[in-house]
PDB file of C-alpha atoms and ligand atoms in Angstrom:
ATOM      1  CA  MET Z  19       0.235  78.025-123.145  1.00 74.00           C
ATOM      2  CA  ARG Z  20      -2.802  77.270-125.091  1.00 82.00           C
ATOM      3  CA  ASP Z  21      -5.812  75.016-124.493  1.00 87.00           C
ATOM      4  CA  LEU Z  22      -5.953  75.847-120.920  1.00 95.00           C
ATOM      5  CA  THR Z  23      -7.855  74.027-118.385  1.00 96.00           C
ATOM      6  CA  THR Z  24      -9.356  75.282-115.161  1.00 96.00           C
ATOM      7  CA  THR Z  25      -6.210  73.865-113.445  1.00 96.00           C
ATOM      8  CA  SER Z  26      -3.440  74.375-116.135  1.00 97.00           C
ATOM      9  CA  VAL Z  27      -4.186  78.065-116.217  1.00 98.00           C
ATOM     10  CA  THR Z  28      -2.421  78.589-112.865  1.00 98.00           C
ATOM     11  CA  GLU Z  29       0.858  76.794-113.709  1.00 97.00           C
ATOM     12  CA  ALA Z  30       0.634  79.063-116.946  1.00 97.00           C
ATOM     13  CA  VAL Z  31       0.635  82.316-114.868  1.00 98.00           C
ATOM     14  CA  LEU Z  32       3.315  80.901-112.663  1.00 98.00           C
ATOM     15  CA  THR Z  33       5.561  79.994-115.506  1.00 97.00           C
ATOM     16  CA  GLN Z  34       5.131  83.435-117.004  1.00 97.00           C
ATOM     17  CA  MET Z  35       5.886  85.246-113.758  1.00 97.00           C
ATOM     18  CA  GLY Z  36       8.870  82.826-113.222  1.00 97.00           C
ATOM     19  CA  GLN Z  37      11.305  85.247-114.500  1.00 96.00           C
ATOM     20  CA  THR Z  38      10.608  87.990-112.016  1.00 98.00           C
ATOM     21  CA  PRO Z  39      14.105  89.277-110.891  1.00 98.00           C
ATOM     22  CA  ASP Z  40      12.923  90.286-107.379  1.00 98.00           C
ATOM     23  CA  PRO Z  41      12.796  87.134-105.346  1.00 98.00           C
ATOM     24  CA  ARG Z  42      10.315  88.436-102.795  1.00 98.00           C
ATOM     25  CA  LEU Z  43       7.989  89.773-105.483  1.00 98.00           C
ATOM     26  CA  LYS Z  44       8.210  86.514-107.161  1.00 98.00           C
ATOM     27  CA  GLN Z  45       7.442  84.603-103.997  1.00 98.00           C
ATOM     28  CA  VAL Z  46       4.499  86.967-102.789  1.00 98.00           C
ATOM     29  CA  MET Z  47       2.886  87.133-106.360  1.00 98.00           C
ATOM     30  CA  GLY Z  48       3.339  83.498-107.099  1.00 98.00           C
ATOM     31  CA  SER Z  49       1.694  82.561-103.811  1.00 98.00           C
ATOM     32  CA  LEU Z  50      -1.118  85.138-104.292  1.00 98.00           C
ATOM     33  CA  VAL Z  51      -1.820  83.910-107.834  1.00 98.00           C
ATOM     34  CA  ARG Z  52      -2.017  80.058-106.319  1.00 98.00           C
ATOM     35  CA  HIS Z  53      -4.335  81.253-103.447  1.00 98.00           C
ATOM     36  CA  LEU Z  54      -6.649  83.539-105.753  1.00 98.00           C
ATOM     37  CA  HIS Z  55      -6.810  80.543-108.334  1.00 98.00           C
ATOM     38  CA  ASP Z  56      -7.732  78.011-105.668  1.00 98.00           C
ATOM     39  CA  PHE Z  57     -10.312  80.711-104.337  1.00 98.00           C
ATOM     40  CA  ALA Z  58     -12.058  80.949-107.474  1.00 98.00           C
ATOM     41  CA  ARG Z  59     -12.049  77.233-108.128  1.00 98.00           C
ATOM     42  CA  ASP Z  60     -13.298  76.709-104.491  1.00 98.00           C
ATOM     43  CA  VAL Z  61     -16.251  78.860-104.955  1.00 98.00           C
ATOM     44  CA  ASN Z  62     -16.865  78.401-108.496  1.00 98.00           C
ATOM     45  CA  LEU Z  63     -16.604  82.010-109.073  1.00 98.00           C
ATOM     46  CA  THR Z  64     -19.147  83.562-111.820  1.00 98.00           C
ATOM     47  CA  PRO Z  65     -18.123  86.239-114.290  1.00 98.00           C
ATOM     48  CA  ASP Z  66     -21.128  88.288-112.446  1.00 98.00           C
ATOM     49  CA  GLU Z  67     -19.585  87.901-109.095  1.00 98.00           C
ATOM     50  CA  TRP Z  68     -16.071  88.783-110.316  1.00 98.00           C
ATOM     51  CA  LEU Z  69     -17.355  91.950-111.885  1.00 98.00           C
ATOM     52  CA  GLN Z  70     -19.306  92.553-108.561  1.00 98.00           C
ATOM     53  CA  ALA Z  71     -15.626  92.081-106.761  1.00 98.00           C
ATOM     54  CA  ILE Z  72     -13.994  94.392-109.292  1.00 98.00           C
ATOM     55  CA  GLY Z  73     -16.783  97.027-108.825  1.00 98.00           C
ATOM     56  CA  PHE Z  74     -16.533  96.719-105.171  1.00 98.00           C
ATOM     57  CA  LEU Z  75     -12.682  97.389-105.175  1.00 98.00           C
ATOM     58  CA  THR Z  76     -13.207 100.239-107.474  1.00 98.00           C
ATOM     59  CA  GLN Z  77     -15.474 102.059-105.061  1.00 98.00           C
ATOM     60  CA  VAL Z  78     -13.098 101.205-102.128  1.00 98.00           C
ATOM     61  CA  GLY Z  79     -10.567 103.148-103.912  1.00 97.00           C
ATOM     62  CA  GLN Z  80     -12.943 106.094-105.040  1.00 97.00           C
ATOM     63  CA  THR Z  81     -13.813 106.347-101.222  1.00 96.00           C
ATOM     64  CA  CYS Z  82     -10.354 106.993-100.294  1.00 92.00           C
ATOM     65  CA  THR Z  83      -9.388 110.644 -99.344  1.00 86.00           C
ATOM     66  CA  PRO Z  84      -6.674 112.444 -97.568  1.00 77.00           C
ATOM     67  CA  THR Z  85      -8.459 111.727 -94.035  1.00 73.00           C
ATOM     68  CA  ARG Z  86     -10.018 108.395 -94.980  1.00 82.00           C
ATOM     69  CA  GLN Z  87      -8.212 105.085 -96.099  1.00 86.00           C
ATOM     70  CA  GLU Z  88     -10.953 102.701 -97.206  1.00 92.00           C
ATOM     71  CA  PHE Z  89      -8.378 100.089 -98.101  1.00 92.00           C
ATOM     72  CA  ILE Z  90      -7.001  99.970 -94.628  1.00 90.00           C
ATOM     73  CA  LEU Z  91     -10.528  99.640 -93.257  1.00 93.00           C
ATOM     74  CA  LEU Z  92     -11.083  96.746 -95.708  1.00 95.00           C
ATOM     75  CA  SER Z  93      -7.863  94.964 -94.401  1.00 94.00           C
ATOM     76  CA  ASP Z  94      -8.832  95.621 -90.966  1.00 94.00           C
ATOM     77  CA  ILE Z  95     -12.527  94.131 -90.956  1.00 96.00           C
ATOM     78  CA  LEU Z  96     -11.018  91.054 -93.008  1.00 97.00           C
ATOM     79  CA  GLY Z  97      -8.493  90.468 -90.092  1.00 96.00           C
ATOM     80  CA  ILE Z  98      -5.480  90.934 -92.288  1.00 95.00           C
ATOM     81  CA  SER Z  99      -4.166  94.019 -90.466  1.00 91.00           C
ATOM     82  CA  ALA Z 100      -4.528  91.976 -87.223  1.00 93.00           C
ATOM     83  CA  LEU Z 101      -2.740  89.036 -88.936  1.00 94.00           C
ATOM     84  CA  VAL Z 102       0.218  91.193 -90.381  1.00 91.00           C
ATOM     85  CA  ASN Z 103       0.401  92.551 -86.920  1.00 88.00           C
ATOM     86  CA  LEU Z 104       0.591  89.121 -85.402  1.00 90.00           C
ATOM     87  CA  LEU Z 105       3.452  88.093 -87.861  1.00 90.00           C
ATOM     88  CA  HIS Z 106       5.273  91.184 -87.421  1.00 85.00           C
ATOM     89  CA  ASP Z 107       5.320  90.700 -83.584  1.00 85.00           C
ATOM     90  CA  LYS Z 108       6.785  87.316 -84.236  1.00 86.00           C
ATOM     91  CA  THR Z 109       9.854  88.917 -85.824  1.00 83.00           C
ATOM     92  CA  ALA Z 110      10.684  90.874 -82.789  1.00 80.00           C
ATOM     93  CA  VAL Z 111      14.046  90.391 -81.351  1.00 83.00           C
ATOM     94  CA  GLU Z 112      12.383  91.014 -77.911  1.00 87.00           C
ATOM     95  CA  ILE Z 113       8.807  91.043 -77.146  1.00 86.00           C
ATOM     96  CA  GLY Z 114       7.562  94.229 -75.163  1.00 93.00           C
ATOM     97  CA  THR Z 115       3.941  95.087 -74.732  1.00 95.00           C
ATOM     98  CA  GLU Z 116       1.438  93.597 -77.022  1.00 93.00           C
ATOM     99  CA  SER Z 117       0.884  95.648 -80.303  1.00 91.00           C
ATOM    100  CA  SER Z 118      -2.530  96.572 -81.597  1.00 93.00           C
ATOM    101  CA  LEU Z 119      -3.762  98.149 -84.736  1.00 91.00           C
ATOM    102  CA  LEU Z 120      -2.822 101.715 -85.545  1.00 89.00           C
ATOM    103  CA  GLY Z 121      -6.222 102.165 -87.308  1.00 87.00           C
ATOM    104  CA  PRO Z 122      -7.259 104.941 -89.927  1.00 83.00           C
ATOM    105  CA  PHE Z 123      -7.321 107.895 -87.520  1.00 88.00           C
ATOM    106  CA  TYR Z 124      -3.755 108.298 -86.596  1.00 89.00           C
ATOM    107  CA  GLN Z 125      -2.348 111.883 -87.484  1.00 88.00           C
ATOM    108  CA  GLN Z 126       1.163 113.039 -87.526  1.00 85.00           C
ATOM    109  CA  ASP Z 127       1.896 116.299 -85.949  1.00 89.00           C
ATOM    110  CA  ALA Z 128      -0.540 116.016 -83.082  1.00 94.00           C
ATOM    111  CA  PRO Z 129       0.012 118.950 -80.499  1.00 96.00           C
ATOM    112  CA  ALA Z 130       3.015 118.568 -78.245  1.00 97.00           C
ATOM    113  CA  LEU Z 131       1.534 118.629 -74.740  1.00 98.00           C
ATOM    114  CA  ALA Z 132       3.421 118.948 -71.317  1.00 98.00           C
ATOM    115  CA  LEU Z 133       2.853 116.041 -68.856  1.00 98.00           C
ATOM    116  CA  GLY Z 134      -0.200 116.402 -66.986  1.00 97.00           C
ATOM    117  CA  ASP Z 135      -2.143 118.349 -69.700  1.00 98.00           C
ATOM    118  CA  SER Z 136      -5.476 117.205 -71.093  1.00 98.00           C
ATOM    119  CA  ILE Z 137      -5.840 115.984 -74.547  1.00 98.00           C
ATOM    120  CA  ALA Z 138      -9.415 117.280 -74.614  1.00 97.00           C
ATOM    121  CA  ALA Z 139      -9.098 120.548 -76.318  1.00 93.00           C
ATOM    122  CA  HIS Z 140     -12.602 121.024 -77.922  1.00 92.00           C
ATOM    123  CA  SER Z 141     -14.594 118.362 -76.049  1.00 92.00           C
ATOM    124  CA  ALA Z 142     -16.092 117.611 -72.706  1.00 91.00           C
ATOM    125  CA  GLY Z 143     -17.343 114.463 -70.960  1.00 96.00           C
ATOM    126  CA  PRO Z 144     -16.290 112.408 -67.938  1.00 96.00           C
ATOM    127  CA  GLU Z 145     -12.560 112.589 -67.363  1.00 96.00           C
ATOM    128  CA  LEU Z 146      -9.755 110.088 -66.824  1.00 97.00           C
ATOM    129  CA  LEU Z 147      -6.114 110.103 -65.768  1.00 98.00           C
ATOM    130  CA  VAL Z 148      -3.793 107.879 -67.445  1.00 98.00           C
ATOM    131  CA  TYR Z 149      -0.181 107.253 -66.122  1.00 98.00           C
ATOM    132  CA  GLY Z 150       2.528 104.860 -66.232  1.00 98.00           C
ATOM    133  CA  GLN Z 151       6.030 104.354 -67.120  1.00 98.00           C
ATOM    134  CA  VAL Z 152       7.905 103.445 -70.375  1.00 98.00           C
ATOM    135  CA  THR Z 153      10.623 100.791 -69.614  1.00 98.00           C
ATOM    136  CA  ASP Z 154      12.616  98.293 -71.446  1.00 96.00           C
ATOM    137  CA  LYS Z 155      11.823  94.585 -71.213  1.00 94.00           C
ATOM    138  CA  SER Z 156      13.768  94.061 -68.006  1.00 95.00           C
ATOM    139  CA  GLY Z 157      11.788  97.183 -66.515  1.00 96.00           C
ATOM    140  CA  LYS Z 158      14.865  99.903 -66.900  1.00 97.00           C
ATOM    141  CA  PRO Z 159      12.994 103.251 -67.268  1.00 98.00           C
ATOM    142  CA  LEU Z 160      13.397 104.659 -70.795  1.00 98.00           C
ATOM    143  CA  ALA Z 161      14.118 108.466 -70.144  1.00 98.00           C
ATOM    144  CA  HIS Z 162      12.216 110.968 -72.248  1.00 98.00           C
ATOM    145  CA  ALA Z 163      10.426 108.239 -74.446  1.00 98.00           C
ATOM    146  CA  SER Z 164       7.908 109.673 -76.738  1.00 97.00           C
ATOM    147  CA  VAL Z 165       4.162 108.714 -76.141  1.00 98.00           C
ATOM    148  CA  GLN Z 166       1.716 109.620 -78.779  1.00 97.00           C
ATOM    149  CA  VAL Z 167      -1.882 109.361 -77.889  1.00 98.00           C
ATOM    150  CA  TRP Z 168      -5.157 109.452 -79.924  1.00 97.00           C
ATOM    151  CA  GLN Z 169      -8.912 108.564 -79.241  1.00 97.00           C
ATOM    152  CA  THR Z 170     -12.454 109.348 -79.701  1.00 96.00           C
ATOM    153  CA  ASP Z 171     -14.155 111.931 -77.700  1.00 95.00           C
ATOM    154  CA  ALA Z 172     -16.837 110.964 -74.904  1.00 94.00           C
ATOM    155  CA  ASP Z 173     -19.441 110.260 -77.553  1.00 93.00           C
ATOM    156  CA  GLY Z 174     -17.106 108.001 -79.728  1.00 94.00           C
ATOM    157  CA  ALA Z 175     -16.038 110.543 -82.517  1.00 93.00           C
ATOM    158  CA  TYR Z 176     -12.774 111.130 -83.751  1.00 93.00           C
ATOM    159  CA  ASP Z 177     -11.632 114.803 -84.466  1.00 92.00           C
ATOM    160  CA  VAL Z 178     -11.239 114.045 -88.269  1.00 86.00           C
ATOM    161  CA  GLN Z 179     -14.998 112.934 -88.285  1.00 86.00           C
ATOM    162  CA  LYS Z 180     -16.191 115.871 -86.173  1.00 87.00           C
ATOM    163  CA  PHE Z 181     -14.105 118.745 -87.849  1.00 86.00           C
ATOM    164  CA  ASP Z 182     -13.469 117.193 -91.229  1.00 76.00           C
ATOM    165  CA  GLY Z 183      -9.618 117.561 -90.607  1.00 75.00           C
ATOM    166  CA  THR Z 184      -9.731 121.306 -89.900  1.00 85.00           C
ATOM    167  CA  GLN Z 185      -9.028 120.955 -86.120  1.00 91.00           C
ATOM    168  CA  MET Z 186      -7.130 118.494 -84.115  1.00 94.00           C
ATOM    169  CA  ASP Z 187      -8.619 117.178 -80.571  1.00 96.00           C
ATOM    170  CA  MET Z 188      -8.303 114.153 -78.346  1.00 97.00           C
ATOM    171  CA  ARG Z 189      -4.704 113.781 -79.401  1.00 97.00           C
ATOM    172  CA  GLY Z 190      -1.350 114.822 -78.186  1.00 97.00           C
ATOM    173  CA  ASN Z 191       2.267 114.080 -78.049  1.00 98.00           C
ATOM    174  CA  PHE Z 192       4.254 113.817 -74.692  1.00 98.00           C
ATOM    175  CA  ALA Z 193       7.794 113.238 -73.795  1.00 98.00           C
ATOM    176  CA  CYS Z 194       8.413 111.277 -70.547  1.00 98.00           C
ATOM    177  CA  ASP Z 195      10.527 112.527 -67.706  1.00 98.00           C
ATOM    178  CA  ALA Z 196      13.739 111.129 -67.103  1.00 98.00           C
ATOM    179  CA  ASP Z 197      12.375 108.108 -65.315  1.00 98.00           C
ATOM    180  CA  GLY Z 198      10.110 107.245 -68.241  1.00 98.00           C
ATOM    181  CA  ARG Z 199       7.012 108.365 -66.567  1.00 98.00           C
ATOM    182  CA  PHE Z 200       3.946 109.954 -68.099  1.00 98.00           C
ATOM    183  CA  HIS Z 201       0.630 111.199 -67.209  1.00 98.00           C
ATOM    184  CA  PHE Z 202      -1.962 112.961 -69.064  1.00 98.00           C
ATOM    185  CA  ARG Z 203      -5.770 113.778 -68.509  1.00 98.00           C
ATOM    186  CA  THR Z 204      -8.293 112.713 -71.255  1.00 98.00           C
ATOM    187  CA  LEU Z 205     -12.039 111.791 -71.449  1.00 97.00           C
ATOM    188  CA  ARG Z 206     -13.418 108.356 -71.058  1.00 96.00           C
ATOM    189  CA  PRO Z 207     -13.601 107.256 -74.654  1.00 96.00           C
ATOM    190  CA  LEU Z 208     -16.659 105.432 -76.200  1.00 95.00           C
ATOM    191  CA  GLY Z 209     -16.855 102.521 -78.491  1.00 94.00           C
ATOM    192  CA  TYR Z 210     -17.915 103.495 -81.847  1.00 93.00           C
ATOM    193  CA  SER Z 211     -18.873 102.045 -85.173  1.00 94.00           C
ATOM    194  CA  ILE Z 212     -16.130 102.116 -87.846  1.00 93.00           C
ATOM    195  CA  PRO Z 213     -17.018 104.103 -90.711  1.00 91.00           C
ATOM    196  CA  LEU Z 214     -19.963 102.228 -92.298  1.00 95.00           C
ATOM    197  CA  ASP Z 215     -21.120 104.961 -95.037  1.00 95.00           C
ATOM    198  CA  GLY Z 216     -18.844 103.474 -97.720  1.00 97.00           C
ATOM    199  CA  PRO Z 217     -18.429 100.081 -99.516  1.00 98.00           C
ATOM    200  CA  VAL Z 218     -16.709  98.431 -96.634  1.00 98.00           C
ATOM    201  CA  GLY Z 219     -19.831  99.457 -94.458  1.00 98.00           C
ATOM    202  CA  THR Z 220     -22.003  97.903 -97.172  1.00 98.00           C
ATOM    203  CA  LEU Z 221     -20.003  94.694 -96.781  1.00 98.00           C
ATOM    204  CA  VAL Z 222     -20.073  94.586 -93.157  1.00 98.00           C
ATOM    205  CA  ARG Z 223     -23.819  95.131 -92.956  1.00 98.00           C
ATOM    206  CA  ALA Z 224     -24.091  92.313 -95.508  1.00 98.00           C
ATOM    207  CA  GLN Z 225     -22.469  89.892 -93.247  1.00 98.00           C
ATOM    208  CA  GLY Z 226     -24.789  91.005 -90.237  1.00 98.00           C
ATOM    209  CA  ARG Z 227     -21.953  92.108 -88.351  1.00 98.00           C
ATOM    210  CA  HIS Z 228     -22.402  94.974 -85.852  1.00 97.00           C
ATOM    211  CA  GLY Z 229     -19.495  96.935 -86.982  1.00 97.00           C
ATOM    212  CA  CYS Z 230     -18.252  98.373 -83.733  1.00 97.00           C
ATOM    213  CA  ARG Z 231     -15.034  98.616 -81.719  1.00 97.00           C
ATOM    214  CA  PRO Z 232     -14.945  98.657 -77.922  1.00 98.00           C
ATOM    215  CA  ALA Z 233     -13.811 101.911 -76.193  1.00 97.00           C
ATOM    216  CA  HIS Z 234     -10.082 102.470 -76.425  1.00 98.00           C
ATOM    217  CA  ILE Z 235      -7.235 104.779 -76.340  1.00 98.00           C
ATOM    218  CA  HIS Z 236      -4.492 104.512 -78.980  1.00 97.00           C
ATOM    219  CA  PHE Z 237      -0.719 104.861 -78.291  1.00 97.00           C
ATOM    220  CA  LEU Z 238       2.374 105.026 -80.193  1.00 96.00           C
ATOM    221  CA  ILE Z 239       5.507 104.829 -78.115  1.00 96.00           C
ATOM    222  CA  GLY Z 240       9.096 105.288 -79.348  1.00 95.00           C
ATOM    223  CA  ALA Z 241      12.619 105.400 -77.711  1.00 95.00           C
ATOM    224  CA  GLU Z 242      15.903 105.667 -79.424  1.00 93.00           C
ATOM    225  CA  GLY Z 243      17.271 102.075 -80.193  1.00 92.00           C
ATOM    226  CA  TYR Z 244      13.948 100.457 -79.313  1.00 93.00           C
ATOM    227  CA  ARG Z 245      11.035  98.847 -81.642  1.00 91.00           C
ATOM    228  CA  GLU Z 246       8.421 101.482 -82.078  1.00 91.00           C
ATOM    229  CA  LEU Z 247       5.257 100.215 -80.294  1.00 92.00           C
ATOM    230  CA  VAL Z 248       1.689 100.725 -81.806  1.00 92.00           C
ATOM    231  CA  THR Z 249      -0.827  99.651 -79.326  1.00 95.00           C
ATOM    232  CA  ALA Z 250      -4.181 100.507 -77.582  1.00 97.00           C
ATOM    233  CA  LEU Z 251      -5.766  99.966 -74.182  1.00 98.00           C
ATOM    234  CA  TYR Z 252      -9.607  98.729 -74.332  1.00 98.00           C
ATOM    235  CA  LEU Z 253     -12.105  99.520 -71.502  1.00 98.00           C
ATOM    236  CA  GLY Z 254     -13.039  96.097 -70.212  1.00 97.00           C
ATOM    237  CA  ASP Z 255     -16.565  97.015 -69.422  1.00 95.00           C
ATOM    238  CA  ASP Z 256     -17.346  97.595 -73.035  1.00 97.00           C
ATOM    239  CA  LYS Z 257     -19.952  95.423 -74.650  1.00 96.00           C
ATOM    240  CA  TYR Z 258     -17.826  94.977 -77.741  1.00 97.00           C
ATOM    241  CA  VAL Z 259     -14.594  93.951 -75.973  1.00 98.00           C
ATOM    242  CA  ASP Z 260     -14.914  90.386 -76.932  1.00 97.00           C
ATOM    243  CA  SER Z 261     -16.396  90.958 -80.614  1.00 97.00           C
ATOM    244  CA  ASP Z 262     -14.160  93.958 -82.024  1.00 98.00           C
ATOM    245  CA  THR Z 263     -15.086  94.290 -85.700  1.00 97.00           C
ATOM    246  CA  VAL Z 264     -11.132  94.564 -86.606  1.00 97.00           C
ATOM    247  CA  PHE Z 265      -9.871  92.068 -84.306  1.00 97.00           C
ATOM    248  CA  GLY Z 266      -7.480  94.550 -82.180  1.00 95.00           C
ATOM    249  CA  VAL Z 267      -8.102  93.364 -78.567  1.00 97.00           C
ATOM    250  CA  SER Z 268      -5.829  91.064 -76.437  1.00 95.00           C
ATOM    251  CA  THR Z 269      -6.318  90.362 -72.834  1.00 97.00           C
ATOM    252  CA  PRO Z 270      -3.160  92.144 -71.563  1.00 97.00           C
ATOM    253  CA  LEU Z 271      -4.484  95.399 -73.145  1.00 97.00           C
ATOM    254  CA  VAL Z 272      -7.776  95.450 -71.292  1.00 98.00           C
ATOM    255  CA  ILE Z 273      -8.094  97.781 -68.538  1.00 98.00           C
ATOM    256  CA  THR Z 274     -10.414  98.932 -65.821  1.00 97.00           C
ATOM    257  CA  PRO Z 275     -10.070 102.414 -64.428  1.00 97.00           C
ATOM    258  CA  ARG Z 276      -9.843 102.914 -60.746  1.00 97.00           C
ATOM    259  CA  ASP Z 277     -11.909 105.363 -58.823  1.00 96.00           C
ATOM    260  CA  VAL Z 278      -9.538 105.924 -55.982  1.00 94.00           C
ATOM    261  CA  ASP Z 279      -5.647 105.232 -56.650  1.00 95.00           C
ATOM    262  CA  PRO Z 280      -3.396 106.367 -53.849  1.00 95.00           C
ATOM    263  CA  ASP Z 281      -0.375 106.074 -56.298  1.00 95.00           C
ATOM    264  CA  ALA Z 282      -2.109 108.512 -58.862  1.00 96.00           C
ATOM    265  CA  PRO Z 283      -0.155 111.561 -59.620  1.00 96.00           C
ATOM    266  CA  VAL Z 284      -3.329 113.561 -59.683  1.00 94.00           C
ATOM    267  CA  LYS Z 285      -6.193 112.773 -57.318  1.00 92.00           C
ATOM    268  CA  GLY Z 286      -9.766 113.097 -57.631  1.00 93.00           C
ATOM    269  CA  LEU Z 287     -10.217 111.562 -61.056  1.00 95.00           C
ATOM    270  CA  PRO Z 288     -10.814 107.870 -62.140  1.00 97.00           C
ATOM    271  CA  SER Z 289      -7.231 106.845 -63.467  1.00 97.00           C
ATOM    272  CA  VAL Z 290      -5.757 104.095 -65.285  1.00 98.00           C
ATOM    273  CA  ARG Z 291      -2.003 102.998 -64.761  1.00 98.00           C
ATOM    274  CA  TYR Z 292      -0.407 101.171 -67.480  1.00 98.00           C
ATOM    275  CA  ASP Z 293       3.433 100.455 -67.924  1.00 98.00           C
ATOM    276  CA  PHE Z 294       4.599  99.994 -71.440  1.00 98.00           C
ATOM    277  CA  ARG Z 295       7.537  97.803 -72.205  1.00 97.00           C
ATOM    278  CA  LEU Z 296       9.789  98.261 -75.555  1.00 96.00           C
ATOM    279  CA  GLY Z 297      11.608  95.549 -77.182  1.00 93.00           C
ATOM    280  CA  ILE Z 298      14.939  96.409 -78.730  1.00 91.00           C
ATOM    281  CA  ALA Z 299      14.868  97.428 -82.267  1.00 87.00           C
ATOM    282  CA  ALA Z 300      16.352  95.006 -84.964  1.00 78.00           C
ATOM    283  CA  GLY Z 301      17.173  98.068 -87.008  1.00 69.00           C
ATOM    284  CA  GLY Z 302      15.158 100.206 -89.429  1.00 61.00           C
ATOM    285  CA  GLU Z 303      11.905  98.425 -88.626  1.00 64.00           C
ATOM    286  CA  THR Z 304       8.470  99.910 -87.918  1.00 59.00           C
ATOM    287  CA  GLY Z 305       5.682  98.260 -86.013  1.00 53.00           C
ATOM    288  CA  ARG Z 306       3.048 100.269 -87.842  1.00 58.00           C
ATOM    289  CA  VAL Z 307       0.469  98.412 -89.685  1.00 56.00           C
ATOM    290  CA  GLY Z 308      -1.711 101.019 -91.322  1.00 58.00           C
ATOM    291  CA  ALA Z 309      -0.555 104.852 -91.524  1.00 57.00           C
ATOM    292  CA  ASP Z 310      -1.697 108.379 -91.454  1.00 59.00           C
ATOM    293  CA  PRO Z 311      -3.951 108.304 -94.450  1.00 58.00           C
ATOM    294  CA  ALA Z 312      -2.576 111.577 -95.784  1.00 61.00           C
ATOM    295  CA  GLN Z 313       0.922 110.176 -95.860  1.00 62.00           C
ATOM    296  CA  ILE Z 314      -0.206 107.266 -98.000  1.00 60.00           C
ATOM    297  CA  LEU Z 315      -1.864 109.612-100.478  1.00 57.00           C
ATOM    298  CA  ALA Z 316       1.395 111.743-100.298  1.00 61.00           C
ATOM    299  CA  LYS Z 317       3.504 108.881-101.563  1.00 54.00           C
ATOM    300  CA  VAL Z 318       1.215 108.045-104.643  1.00 50.00           C
TER     301      VAL Z 318
HETATM  302  C1  LIG F 217      -9.339 102.553 -84.908  1.00 74.41           C
HETATM  303  O1  LIG F 217      -9.097 101.956 -83.809  1.00 74.41           O
HETATM  304  O2  LIG F 217      -9.244 103.767 -84.894  1.00 74.41           O
HETATM  305  C2  LIG F 217      -9.826 101.707 -85.933  1.00 74.41           C
HETATM  306  C3  LIG F 217      -9.338 100.553 -86.374  1.00 74.41           C
HETATM  307  C4  LIG F 217      -9.614 100.028 -87.454  1.00 74.41           C
HETATM  308  C5  LIG F 217     -10.672 100.489 -87.972  1.00 74.41           C
HETATM  309  C6  LIG F 217     -11.509 101.623 -87.780  1.00 74.41           C
HETATM  310  C7  LIG F 217     -10.985 102.298 -86.699  1.00 74.41           C
HETATM  311 FE1  LIG F 218      -9.698 103.911 -82.588  1.00 74.41          FE
END
């Protein structure tokens, strides 16, 4: 392990890590080292650039708070969250509705609301009715499935951004009825810029990217024995629907509200009907990529 060259250094590291008892840790770290070394050789990385990268990652960590997870944001803008989601979807025993990013604004313990309630407690704007049914893959209703919802207000802001974590708004937890049906009132969400005031924003701007997400409503849907579904519905007329900064949009998740819908359980509001399908669970799994930031820090 002396007299290393720009190529033999990789083998030296892999040899030293070769005794790792945990086989998965050995595989993951081995691959990471190989790819990182290839990357450094590929771009001919300079000491200054490497120090700059270390400074950047230090800032990313220092920007994290109980309500802000800058590392998740970094993973999102690099497409890693979307990729891990896609890889996770491939492991499903049964494919249900497409998944999408959880994002950094999910909060546990949102208020439990009754079917038909509005999730807008402290915000105003154009209203929207969202309704549908939660079923299994074959269309069998999943009685009393849980539907957690969160979104921005009509100005494109999440409650944690507006109220600094002191007040919840534009989020709620619903229990479907015995036929797996749900409906709730909300405000038409607005697309928004991901938080750009930290190191991730500096990178996004340096890359000439707009940093925006199309308007969407997040859902986390669960039923006993079924794979938890983390997804979102995207408004098709948003100008960023085909250039989402965090790569969360897929065609089946794009919606267009209807002004008149004879089937809507509440009349007089633009409405969206969306039926969610859950695949059966493989056991102990979670579909979440990203998490409640407070929970991540709580585990540290
Ligand atoms: C969100 O949809 O809430 C989100 C996802 C990734 C980055 C920022 C926001
Ligand atoms: Fe969002």
